[in-house]
XYZ file of C-alpha atoms in Angstrom:
236
model
C 6.257 -18.088 5.403
C 3.661 -16.315 3.257
C 0.750 -18.356 1.952
C 0.034 -18.426 -1.813
C -2.868 -16.055 -1.222
C -0.681 -13.563 0.626
C 1.885 -13.702 -2.173
C -0.807 -12.923 -4.743
C -2.030 -9.933 -2.709
C 1.533 -8.640 -2.310
C 2.149 -8.982 -6.045
C -1.082 -7.121 -6.776
C -0.007 -4.230 -4.539
C 3.314 -4.014 -6.345
C 1.555 -3.978 -9.711
C -0.970 -1.260 -8.868
C 1.421 1.720 -9.140
C 2.427 0.531 -12.619
C -1.224 0.289 -13.631
C -1.787 3.819 -12.389
C 1.239 5.025 -14.339
C -0.158 3.361 -17.452
C -3.461 5.133 -16.884
C -1.703 8.492 -16.647
C 0.201 7.837 -19.866
C -2.906 7.084 -21.910
C -3.912 9.837 -24.370
C -5.812 12.562 -22.489
C -8.702 12.636 -24.949
C -9.760 9.214 -23.714
C -11.203 10.883 -20.637
C -13.887 13.456 -20.007
C -14.834 15.267 -16.831
C -18.453 15.721 -15.798
C -19.930 18.676 -17.657
C -17.931 18.050 -20.834
C -14.478 19.122 -19.685
C -11.555 17.365 -21.373
C -11.825 14.707 -24.040
C -13.030 15.156 -27.579
C -15.982 13.660 -29.348
C -15.635 11.101 -32.060
C -13.070 8.923 -30.354
C -13.668 5.297 -29.489
C -14.491 3.719 -26.202
C -11.351 4.323 -24.151
C -11.251 0.663 -23.173
C -7.830 1.025 -21.536
C -9.140 3.573 -19.068
C -12.247 1.512 -18.364
C -10.160 -1.548 -17.550
C -7.672 0.244 -15.319
C -9.968 2.619 -13.399
C -11.310 -0.056 -11.005
C -7.749 -0.907 -9.947
C -6.978 2.774 -9.440
C -10.075 3.246 -7.300
C -9.185 0.232 -5.159
C -5.635 1.510 -4.712
C -6.852 4.976 -3.710
C -9.331 3.463 -1.246
C -6.615 1.395 0.421
C -4.282 4.393 0.444
C -6.821 6.482 2.338
C -7.532 3.615 4.710
C -3.794 3.386 5.419
C -3.669 7.136 6.096
C -6.606 6.747 8.494
C -5.054 3.857 10.433
C -1.601 5.463 10.643
C -3.199 8.682 11.872
C -5.075 6.801 14.594
C -1.891 5.056 15.732
C 0.023 8.335 15.861
C -2.789 10.149 17.680
C -3.008 7.414 20.320
C 0.731 7.600 20.977
C 0.744 11.403 21.110
C -2.132 11.423 23.590
C -0.164 9.044 25.832
C 3.211 10.790 25.747
C 1.993 14.398 25.814
C 1.366 14.225 29.564
C 5.104 13.779 30.169
C 6.281 15.974 27.276
C 4.267 19.089 26.479
C 6.024 19.378 23.142
C 3.714 16.634 21.907
C 0.482 18.529 22.640
C -1.779 17.657 19.709
C -3.434 21.066 19.302
C -0.058 22.798 19.358
C 1.252 20.382 16.735
C -1.721 21.042 14.452
C -1.315 24.796 14.814
C 2.408 24.558 14.138
C 1.847 22.512 10.978
C -0.724 25.007 9.666
C 1.481 28.017 10.428
C 4.438 26.314 8.776
C 2.423 25.360 5.692
C 1.448 28.934 4.889
C 4.812 30.459 5.845
C 6.760 28.040 3.648
C 4.517 28.830 0.657
C 4.862 32.571 1.316
C 8.661 32.330 1.456
C 8.781 30.210 -1.695
C 6.637 32.468 -3.873
C 8.333 35.565 -2.414
C 11.768 34.055 -3.106
C 12.729 35.133 0.425
C 13.460 32.216 2.737
C 13.991 34.515 5.731
C 10.195 34.704 5.927
C 10.064 31.025 6.913
C 13.443 30.561 8.571
C 11.874 29.965 11.997
C 9.742 27.171 10.516
C 12.407 25.155 8.691
C 15.446 23.132 9.672
C 18.800 24.577 8.653
C 19.144 21.844 6.032
C 15.805 22.606 4.361
C 16.325 26.362 4.665
C 19.636 26.091 2.798
C 18.034 23.889 0.123
C 15.084 26.222 -0.465
C 17.304 29.316 -0.408
C 19.568 27.848 -3.091
C 16.542 27.068 -5.266
C 14.833 30.457 -4.886
C 18.142 32.317 -5.319
C 18.488 30.485 -8.637
C 14.994 31.675 -9.606
C 16.063 35.270 -8.906
C 19.203 34.786 -10.989
C 17.126 33.424 -13.892
C 14.471 36.135 -13.605
C 11.710 33.676 -12.697
C 9.182 33.332 -9.909
C 7.000 30.419 -8.860
C 3.698 32.199 -8.246
C 1.480 30.621 -5.577
C -1.981 32.092 -4.915
C -5.309 31.133 -3.333
C -3.442 28.791 -0.986
C -5.594 26.429 1.091
C -4.730 23.710 3.590
C -7.496 21.142 3.176
C -6.205 18.388 5.435
C -3.269 17.678 7.753
C -3.016 14.298 9.489
C -0.057 13.076 11.515
C 0.728 9.586 10.213
C 3.854 8.818 12.224
C 5.198 10.071 15.563
C 8.588 8.975 16.894
C 9.489 9.994 20.444
C 13.017 9.557 21.825
C 14.404 10.195 25.300
C 16.659 12.705 23.526
C 14.097 15.290 22.402
C 16.374 16.608 19.657
C 15.782 13.326 17.791
C 11.965 13.489 17.951
C 10.116 13.596 14.651
C 6.706 13.226 13.060
C 5.348 12.905 9.516
C 2.183 14.639 8.311
C -0.055 13.792 5.381
C -0.811 17.129 3.713
C -3.647 17.800 1.309
C -3.652 21.294 -0.122
C -4.822 23.406 -3.027
C -3.416 26.468 -4.741
C -2.893 28.285 -8.019
C 0.655 27.355 -8.997
C 2.518 28.642 -12.046
C 5.922 29.960 -13.121
C 6.326 33.520 -14.456
C 9.018 35.912 -15.679
C 10.171 38.599 -13.252
C 9.699 41.422 -13.903
C 6.818 41.452 -16.336
C 4.767 38.488 -15.164
C 4.811 36.565 -18.451
C 3.599 33.020 -17.757
C 6.239 30.378 -18.480
C 4.328 27.297 -17.362
C 1.359 26.275 -15.251
C -2.230 27.473 -15.020
C -2.552 31.038 -13.648
C -6.328 30.880 -13.205
C -6.922 27.329 -11.959
C -6.520 26.147 -8.379
C -5.223 22.581 -8.242
C -5.191 20.054 -5.403
C -2.147 18.059 -4.333
C -0.938 15.721 -1.582
C 2.470 15.528 0.096
C 4.198 14.101 3.154
C 5.934 16.612 5.453
C 8.512 15.618 8.058
C 8.964 17.708 11.205
C 11.881 17.515 13.638
C 12.786 19.256 16.867
C 15.458 21.899 16.499
C 16.326 24.230 19.353
C 13.246 23.102 21.260
C 10.755 23.906 18.497
C 9.189 21.895 15.702
C 10.526 22.716 12.239
C 9.901 21.340 8.761
C 12.820 19.161 7.660
C 11.634 17.394 4.505
C 8.886 17.494 1.872
C 8.056 14.284 0.020
C 5.837 15.053 -3.000
C 4.882 11.389 -3.405
C 2.290 9.770 -1.135
C 2.603 6.041 -1.764
C 1.655 2.807 -0.065
C 5.313 1.950 0.573
C 5.876 5.214 2.455
C 2.774 4.824 4.581
C 3.422 1.154 5.312
C 6.908 1.972 6.606
C 5.595 4.424 9.207
C 5.501 3.101 12.784
C 4.657 5.396 15.668
C 6.742 4.555 18.736
C 8.257 5.981 21.906
C 11.323 5.186 23.986
C 9.335 6.144 27.062
C 7.641 2.739 27.042
């Protein structure tokens, strides 16, 4: 049974995402980046932002700590099982993730999923192909440029005796210029064509035909997702 203190902590964790959402919904001119970016002069103190920011910072700190601990757990398991199963070689996994990251972006912006077919599961390939085919039909393109992979950390590894069921999740931190444009012509529909923006995602890899392929992209990196990850192996 949870103690009163544990219940309070659990309730606080559940409340933090709502506080962050509230922060994001506040009028943008309450904030100002260093150097004068954003925000206008003449407005009052932005007390809402001041009150919520400490909670946001605490949440982000715990989120990164959770990423760190889950990565350590996964790395320890991979080191142990790789001796018996070369498919779990850490350097090969890292290289595969990086190759996949850039190929998937190339196929998406090129609206040609054949470019990344060897890096995606059949399910994800079909999903992406349907979406990019629709872009072609509508005369649109999602332009991706200046693509960087800033960080890739395995946060869960699950090893089965049946290798076709093996999977791992990766925390991805990337940056790119990302906007939507008319094709042909290049007229910008939405997005910022001259500003590289950072983002984080969770990518799931599975084994298909003896190779690792991307099977799912989760655009939300939350405490619930990370807390549910548990690296494990049927070998032990």
